[in-house]
XYZ file of C-alpha atoms in Angstrom:
484
model
C -11.054 -40.133 -111.271
C -14.503 -39.083 -109.871
C -17.991 -39.088 -111.362
C -19.378 -35.603 -111.868
C -22.599 -36.545 -110.028
C -20.576 -37.379 -106.985
C -18.555 -34.188 -107.124
C -21.734 -32.102 -107.462
C -23.368 -33.769 -104.304
C -25.006 -31.141 -102.196
C -24.242 -28.297 -104.745
C -27.288 -26.066 -105.376
C -27.694 -26.778 -109.102
C -30.141 -24.796 -111.222
C -29.735 -26.755 -114.397
C -27.478 -29.303 -116.143
C -26.557 -29.986 -119.744
C -24.905 -33.339 -120.410
C -24.360 -36.570 -118.452
C -23.276 -36.405 -114.817
C -22.022 -40.074 -115.079
C -19.066 -38.639 -116.878
C -15.757 -38.839 -114.843
C -13.247 -36.151 -114.271
C -9.566 -36.163 -113.021
C -8.918 -32.540 -112.076
C -10.356 -29.375 -110.700
C -9.496 -25.862 -111.713
C -10.918 -22.351 -111.474
C -7.931 -20.734 -113.224
C -7.998 -21.504 -116.922
C -4.124 -21.489 -116.977
C -4.281 -24.618 -114.717
C -6.638 -26.546 -116.786
C -5.409 -29.892 -118.248
C -7.049 -32.884 -119.926
C -10.297 -33.980 -118.242
C -10.634 -31.132 -115.881
C -13.820 -29.670 -114.222
C -13.478 -25.900 -114.701
C -15.385 -23.722 -112.152
C -16.022 -20.228 -113.540
C -15.971 -17.915 -110.588
C -16.573 -14.202 -110.478
C -13.477 -12.731 -108.897
C -12.538 -9.207 -107.814
C -10.379 -8.717 -110.820
C -11.456 -11.323 -113.499
C -14.625 -13.128 -114.392
C -13.981 -16.840 -114.973
C -16.935 -16.958 -117.458
C -14.840 -15.150 -120.049
C -12.339 -17.992 -119.913
C -14.801 -20.958 -120.391
C -13.868 -21.421 -124.020
C -10.227 -21.323 -123.301
C -10.555 -23.855 -120.521
C -12.435 -26.178 -122.935
C -9.704 -25.806 -125.553
C -7.093 -26.845 -123.011
C -9.036 -29.970 -122.043
C -11.869 -29.114 -119.660
C -14.624 -31.650 -120.169
C -17.085 -30.175 -117.580
C -17.888 -26.591 -116.551
C -19.637 -25.113 -113.507
C -20.926 -21.577 -114.077
C -23.496 -19.071 -113.093
C -24.669 -18.388 -116.710
C -24.389 -20.818 -119.692
C -22.034 -19.527 -122.496
C -23.740 -18.572 -125.735
C -22.255 -21.535 -127.613
C -22.245 -24.935 -126.023
C -19.547 -27.404 -126.953
C -20.753 -31.028 -127.690
C -19.509 -33.567 -125.217
C -18.901 -30.943 -122.442
C -21.000 -31.173 -119.337
C -22.352 -27.789 -118.019
C -23.829 -27.181 -114.565
C -25.460 -23.842 -113.722
C -25.319 -22.740 -110.077
C -26.421 -19.528 -108.335
C -23.002 -18.876 -106.674
C -19.927 -20.506 -108.210
C -17.590 -19.600 -105.236
C -20.007 -21.420 -102.933
C -20.273 -24.322 -105.370
C -16.363 -24.522 -105.691
C -16.048 -25.160 -101.944
C -18.483 -27.976 -101.858
C -17.007 -29.392 -105.065
C -13.525 -29.336 -103.755
C -14.579 -30.986 -100.420
C -16.353 -33.721 -102.430
C -13.498 -34.293 -104.947
C -11.142 -34.884 -101.934
C -13.678 -36.984 -100.153
C -14.372 -34.443 -97.383
C -10.998 -34.507 -95.619
C -12.181 -32.162 -92.940
C -14.360 -34.944 -91.567
C -11.239 -37.120 -91.064
C -9.442 -34.829 -88.544
C -10.305 -32.171 -86.099
C -10.134 -28.811 -87.842
C -10.124 -25.642 -85.810
C -10.399 -22.125 -87.358
C -9.017 -18.940 -85.910
C -10.499 -15.596 -86.980
C -10.324 -11.992 -86.010
C -8.042 -9.001 -86.824
C -4.969 -9.692 -84.778
C -3.542 -12.848 -83.333
C -4.587 -15.440 -85.887
C -1.134 -16.519 -86.857
C 0.207 -16.619 -83.335
C -2.758 -18.751 -81.941
C -2.804 -21.207 -84.925
C 0.967 -21.670 -84.711
C 1.060 -21.996 -80.907
C -1.673 -24.579 -81.223
C 0.278 -26.485 -83.814
C 3.330 -26.408 -81.514
C 1.356 -27.437 -78.388
C -0.283 -30.421 -79.942
C 3.066 -31.438 -81.663
C 4.671 -31.394 -78.332
C 1.942 -33.547 -76.900
C 2.932 -36.273 -79.519
C 0.235 -35.766 -82.155
C 0.827 -35.246 -85.859
C -0.656 -31.856 -86.619
C -1.365 -29.724 -89.650
C -1.237 -25.920 -89.915
C -2.683 -23.544 -92.524
C -1.330 -20.092 -91.720
C -0.247 -16.762 -93.295
C 3.415 -17.677 -92.659
C 3.379 -21.275 -93.977
C 1.500 -24.581 -94.301
C 2.831 -27.526 -92.271
C 2.068 -31.245 -92.409
C 3.790 -32.678 -89.431
C 7.356 -31.538 -89.781
C 7.133 -30.757 -93.567
C 6.760 -27.081 -94.393
C 5.169 -25.565 -97.522
C 5.118 -21.914 -98.674
C 1.838 -19.926 -98.740
C 0.661 -16.748 -100.304
C -2.773 -16.121 -98.690
C -4.152 -16.110 -95.150
C -6.850 -18.499 -96.356
C -6.059 -20.305 -99.505
C -8.631 -21.109 -102.197
C -11.054 -24.077 -101.528
C -9.207 -26.456 -103.815
C -5.915 -25.839 -102.096
C -7.373 -26.099 -98.567
C -8.980 -29.478 -99.391
C -5.993 -30.795 -101.125
C -3.743 -29.975 -98.177
C -6.425 -31.383 -95.681
C -6.508 -34.484 -97.730
C -2.736 -34.883 -97.562
C -2.883 -34.226 -93.818
C -5.506 -36.888 -93.221
C -3.687 -39.430 -95.459
C -0.334 -38.762 -93.513
C -2.096 -39.325 -90.182
C -2.653 -35.819 -88.849
C -5.274 -35.793 -86.056
C -5.695 -32.040 -85.799
C -5.342 -28.994 -88.142
C -5.258 -25.398 -87.047
C -6.194 -22.855 -89.703
C -6.334 -19.058 -90.023
C -9.659 -17.899 -91.363
C -9.724 -14.405 -92.959
C -12.724 -12.318 -93.617
C -11.973 -12.480 -97.312
C -11.963 -16.206 -97.088
C -15.437 -16.406 -95.382
C -17.041 -13.871 -97.796
C -15.684 -15.769 -100.738
C -16.994 -19.012 -99.354
C -13.449 -20.649 -99.316
C -14.257 -22.294 -95.940
C -17.902 -23.249 -96.947
C -18.375 -27.019 -96.805
C -15.611 -27.627 -94.265
C -16.353 -29.413 -91.015
C -14.787 -27.429 -88.111
C -14.373 -28.993 -84.618
C -14.140 -25.408 -83.279
C -13.719 -21.742 -84.005
C -11.837 -19.092 -82.186
C -12.458 -15.277 -82.218
C -9.558 -13.088 -81.258
C -10.623 -9.447 -81.667
C -11.861 -6.969 -84.201
C -10.138 -3.689 -84.975
C -9.538 -1.493 -88.035
C -8.391 -3.486 -91.046
C -9.298 -4.470 -94.600
C -11.840 -1.668 -94.978
C -10.458 -1.225 -98.546
C -12.215 -4.549 -99.136
C -15.183 -4.594 -96.896
C -15.872 -0.764 -97.160
C -17.602 -0.624 -93.703
C -16.684 -1.912 -90.214
C -20.054 -3.566 -89.971
C -19.563 -5.567 -93.137
C -16.126 -6.584 -91.914
C -17.620 -7.734 -88.549
C -20.405 -9.667 -90.258
C -17.917 -11.512 -92.416
C -16.157 -12.701 -89.373
C -19.559 -13.577 -87.702
C -20.583 -15.716 -90.674
C -17.925 -18.121 -89.836
C -19.417 -18.831 -86.424
C -22.978 -18.796 -87.857
C -21.912 -21.838 -89.926
C -20.455 -23.939 -87.039
C -22.326 -27.016 -86.205
C -23.773 -28.271 -82.877
C -20.948 -30.617 -82.201
C -18.283 -28.020 -82.456
C -17.159 -25.247 -80.045
C -17.005 -21.418 -80.387
C -14.341 -19.772 -78.198
C -14.642 -16.055 -78.027
C -12.827 -13.070 -76.465
C -15.575 -11.461 -74.377
C -13.316 -8.533 -73.500
C -13.780 -7.410 -77.057
C -17.168 -5.729 -77.551
C -17.674 -7.822 -80.675
C -16.881 -11.064 -78.934
C -20.446 -11.825 -77.762
C -21.881 -10.689 -81.154
C -19.816 -13.328 -83.004
C -21.427 -16.216 -81.183
C -24.952 -14.906 -80.765
C -26.401 -17.101 -83.604
C -24.074 -20.082 -83.545
C -25.245 -23.552 -82.983
C -21.897 -24.537 -81.455
C -21.067 -24.777 -77.710
C -20.008 -21.258 -76.614
C -17.074 -20.668 -74.279
C -15.145 -17.569 -73.507
C -11.724 -16.205 -72.435
C -10.837 -12.753 -70.995
C -8.448 -10.801 -68.900
C -11.033 -8.279 -67.768
C -14.454 -9.991 -67.569
C -15.526 -13.261 -66.050
C -15.015 -16.020 -68.398
C -14.370 -19.781 -68.719
C -10.704 -19.160 -69.243
C -9.887 -16.151 -67.118
C -6.466 -14.644 -67.016
C -4.520 -11.944 -65.184
C -0.960 -10.600 -65.741
C 0.832 -10.393 -62.372
C 4.379 -9.466 -63.598
C 6.111 -8.594 -66.971
C 9.753 -8.706 -68.206
C 11.052 -8.939 -71.692
C 11.800 -12.560 -70.990
C 8.183 -13.430 -70.194
C 5.308 -12.847 -67.815
C 3.837 -14.253 -64.632
C 0.187 -15.043 -65.098
C -2.749 -16.298 -63.051
C -5.182 -18.362 -65.209
C -8.249 -19.869 -63.588
C -6.580 -19.223 -60.114
C -3.388 -21.069 -60.997
C -0.048 -19.172 -61.349
C 2.425 -19.941 -64.109
C 5.328 -18.273 -65.952
C 5.016 -18.021 -69.658
C 7.693 -17.031 -72.330
C 5.520 -14.467 -74.257
C 4.803 -10.958 -73.200
C 2.150 -8.309 -73.533
C -1.542 -8.270 -72.894
C -2.125 -9.283 -76.585
C -0.139 -12.349 -76.013
C -1.920 -13.158 -72.680
C -5.156 -13.212 -74.856
C -3.471 -15.445 -77.445
C -2.416 -17.843 -74.677
C -5.792 -17.998 -73.131
C -7.288 -18.803 -76.564
C -4.702 -21.630 -77.083
C -5.395 -22.957 -73.491
C -9.196 -22.928 -74.082
C -8.842 -24.635 -77.397
C -6.662 -27.359 -76.003
C -9.028 -28.073 -73.091
C -12.046 -28.050 -75.414
C -10.242 -30.574 -77.679
C -9.777 -32.823 -74.725
C -6.424 -31.918 -73.080
C -6.678 -32.020 -69.290
C -6.295 -28.504 -67.855
C -3.143 -29.380 -65.865
C -1.317 -30.724 -68.892
C -2.523 -27.822 -71.002
C -1.057 -25.270 -68.498
C 2.294 -27.183 -68.457
C 2.405 -27.053 -72.208
C 1.467 -23.330 -72.186
C 4.501 -22.534 -70.038
C 6.832 -24.099 -72.695
C 5.596 -22.142 -75.737
C 7.851 -19.416 -77.230
C 7.105 -16.509 -79.585
C 6.166 -17.133 -83.155
C 8.394 -15.950 -85.983
C 8.045 -12.264 -86.589
C 5.808 -11.724 -83.546
C 7.504 -9.673 -80.803
C 10.794 -11.426 -81.855
C 13.513 -9.733 -79.847
C 17.324 -9.760 -79.835
C 19.825 -7.936 -77.675
C 23.127 -6.614 -78.936
C 26.587 -6.660 -77.162
C 26.004 -2.996 -76.541
C 22.711 -3.797 -74.767
C 20.403 -2.488 -77.412
C 17.184 -4.398 -77.708
C 15.567 -4.751 -81.200
C 11.992 -6.081 -81.527
C 10.714 -7.221 -84.959
C 6.860 -7.503 -85.028
C 4.164 -7.893 -87.676
C 2.007 -5.160 -86.257
C 0.448 -3.579 -89.364
C -2.841 -2.214 -87.898
C -3.330 0.657 -85.528
C -4.534 -1.631 -82.717
C -1.649 -4.086 -83.167
C 0.909 -1.328 -83.193
C -0.631 0.343 -80.012
C -0.510 -3.154 -78.296
C 3.066 -3.731 -79.081
C 4.255 -0.165 -78.051
C 2.146 -0.256 -74.862
C 3.764 -3.615 -73.923
C 7.228 -2.212 -74.455
C 6.390 0.940 -72.419
C 4.906 -1.117 -69.642
C 8.213 -2.917 -69.166
C 10.792 -0.185 -69.746
C 11.924 2.156 -67.032
C 11.812 5.357 -69.329
C 15.483 6.004 -68.795
C 15.906 4.518 -72.281
C 14.551 5.534 -75.604
C 12.025 3.719 -77.814
C 12.806 4.204 -81.425
C 10.040 3.016 -83.707
C 10.526 2.122 -87.330
C 7.105 1.807 -89.130
C 5.342 2.196 -92.462
C 2.041 1.137 -94.204
C 1.399 -1.194 -97.154
C 0.427 0.236 -100.477
C -2.863 -0.520 -102.315
C -4.498 -1.269 -98.912
C -6.814 0.488 -96.412
C -5.581 4.164 -96.485
C -7.785 5.348 -93.541
C -5.456 3.549 -91.007
C -2.290 5.351 -92.080
C -2.659 8.651 -90.140
C -3.863 6.576 -87.171
C -0.629 4.588 -87.196
C 1.354 7.757 -87.676
C -0.360 9.243 -84.539
C 0.092 6.110 -82.371
C 3.774 5.689 -83.190
C 4.585 9.421 -82.547
C 2.373 9.682 -79.424
C 3.934 6.628 -77.836
C 7.654 6.438 -78.945
C 10.642 8.799 -78.113
C 11.740 8.678 -81.812
C 9.950 7.603 -84.959
C 11.308 6.843 -88.377
C 8.543 6.438 -90.984
C 9.477 4.289 -93.897
C 8.290 2.109 -96.726
C 6.516 -1.278 -95.925
C 5.285 -2.988 -99.200
C 4.441 0.045 -101.412
C 3.131 -2.383 -104.053
C 1.972 -0.114 -106.974
C 1.663 3.080 -104.966
C 4.159 5.822 -104.699
C 5.998 5.372 -101.375
C 6.250 9.113 -100.842
C 2.456 9.458 -101.103
C 1.963 6.623 -98.476
C 4.433 8.453 -96.122
C 2.530 11.650 -96.465
C -0.709 9.892 -95.416
C 1.054 8.496 -92.289
C 2.703 11.914 -91.339
C -0.741 13.508 -91.549
C -1.581 11.829 -88.245
C 1.354 13.188 -86.259
C 0.333 15.834 -83.673
C 2.184 19.195 -84.073
C 3.971 18.728 -80.677
C 5.427 15.373 -81.876
C 6.728 16.410 -85.275
C 10.225 17.087 -84.028
C 10.738 13.414 -82.987
C 9.730 12.018 -86.380
C 11.801 11.643 -89.479
C 11.059 10.098 -92.984
C 13.490 7.682 -94.556
C 11.844 6.194 -97.563
C 14.348 3.210 -98.035
C 13.493 0.712 -95.283
C 17.048 -0.600 -95.013
C 18.390 2.948 -94.393
C 15.635 3.576 -91.886
C 16.584 0.415 -89.884
C 20.345 1.511 -90.127
C 19.494 5.055 -88.867
C 17.579 3.441 -85.873
C 20.608 1.362 -85.028
C 22.952 4.361 -85.313
C 20.697 6.455 -83.028
C 20.357 3.709 -80.344
C 22.590 3.716 -77.250
C 22.949 1.214 -74.386
C 19.605 0.275 -72.944
C 17.513 1.639 -75.895
C 14.718 -0.311 -77.665
C 14.242 -0.397 -81.365
C 10.775 -1.504 -82.566
C 10.656 -2.506 -86.334
C 7.015 -2.912 -87.041
C 4.788 -3.993 -89.972
C 6.542 -6.824 -91.838
C 7.446 -9.343 -89.097
C 8.180 -12.834 -90.651
C 7.981 -11.569 -94.240
C 11.185 -12.110 -96.151
C 10.382 -9.801 -99.151
C 9.502 -6.232 -100.064
C 7.136 -5.574 -102.889
C 7.626 -2.507 -105.015
C 5.964 -1.834 -108.363
C 4.841 -5.534 -108.560
C 8.303 -6.880 -108.003
C 9.193 -8.896 -104.812
C 12.817 -8.723 -103.682
C 14.410 -10.349 -100.664
C 14.052 -8.289 -97.566
C 14.094 -9.430 -93.874
C 13.868 -6.795 -91.001
C 15.477 -9.329 -88.737
C 18.450 -10.036 -90.978
C 18.992 -6.262 -91.566
C 18.745 -5.225 -87.851
C 21.199 -8.086 -86.899
C 23.622 -6.762 -89.584
C 23.498 -3.204 -88.302
C 23.728 -4.225 -84.592
C 26.593 -6.522 -85.585
C 25.030 -9.681 -84.238
């Protein structure tokens, strides 16, 4: 039970109707979740406008409303607060309601196109291995110590974030590592949180269905660093041309990591195998159990963050060498017939190129690389031909298949992908709409020494078709057909 005036602290209020000494017990921005004595925040969403549900929320028990415009008819006894931006207000309200839990632990945000899940999860593992109780807010799941909760968004809504952070603080977590999406920043879901640090991974083609232009997408990421405070750190990948741009206006302490340029955390790959790679980091050699340049960047980000959070460099390097790949990220198995299958979440052109380049840098070319790949429906269509081109340019055989078609026709998505294939590569591509059958065909075509890459879904255990999610795991299916 909290007083409204305490919950509205630091919210930019334009006007108030009613007494702010009134207390409330719950927060909700979805009228379906309103119960007795709830503060309902009417947000303007992509699909629905919460203002149209104010009356419904009051009928269900809302005793206070935060909105951008007062409704035509005011209900006696209900408190109304008018704000300029209810999304932004929601973030501050949620932080206040849960007594600013981000102040009670060290919260680090990871943003960028690729690598967010891997970096956040590896940091969770590293600090857990050091003996700390740690929280994780990621695309794959939410963790509080050893307890795992399911998640549906890269960056949850402000109420969910603060509720979990509050639970983490109450249960003694000292650190929390959190993926921060561009959607989450634009919609102010992370506004009002106190970050101990922020990490920038890279910026490539993604989410242009939402942001419309690459510049808008970049600026959404930059906004996260613009909001960091002086006491925090901003760790950026300066090999990415957008890396310096991210931190040019931040108040935070700027530090960098790189494989190509001089940086605070400088790495070099000396040797690669499927089992790992030998790296030189800040003049020290160590063997790590992840592979690929993209993972070298991820490990440098993890190392830099650990050191900036107070872990001695020597200890951080020892812990780095113990880390293994994250679920659905370059996860590989080898069959009894010596066929290697790799399951990876790569669902952007850059991520797909990175994974295939890594495989090609290790293999001898006496074996085939068979790539199974698709693109999600109701998402950025411009990347589809690019991914078709990358897969067919860099693989020996390609099977184009469905990913999560959602509400689009799978055949139409596959046509978009095929449009990127160069004429000289058309003979090595085939379309198999059913993803299970596509994986089966890849396994049938593979002989000893061959490599199968199944890209796009990684850790996901479902496939979404016409709004229906059914169980589907790339890893389970490839194990079945390779008889593992």
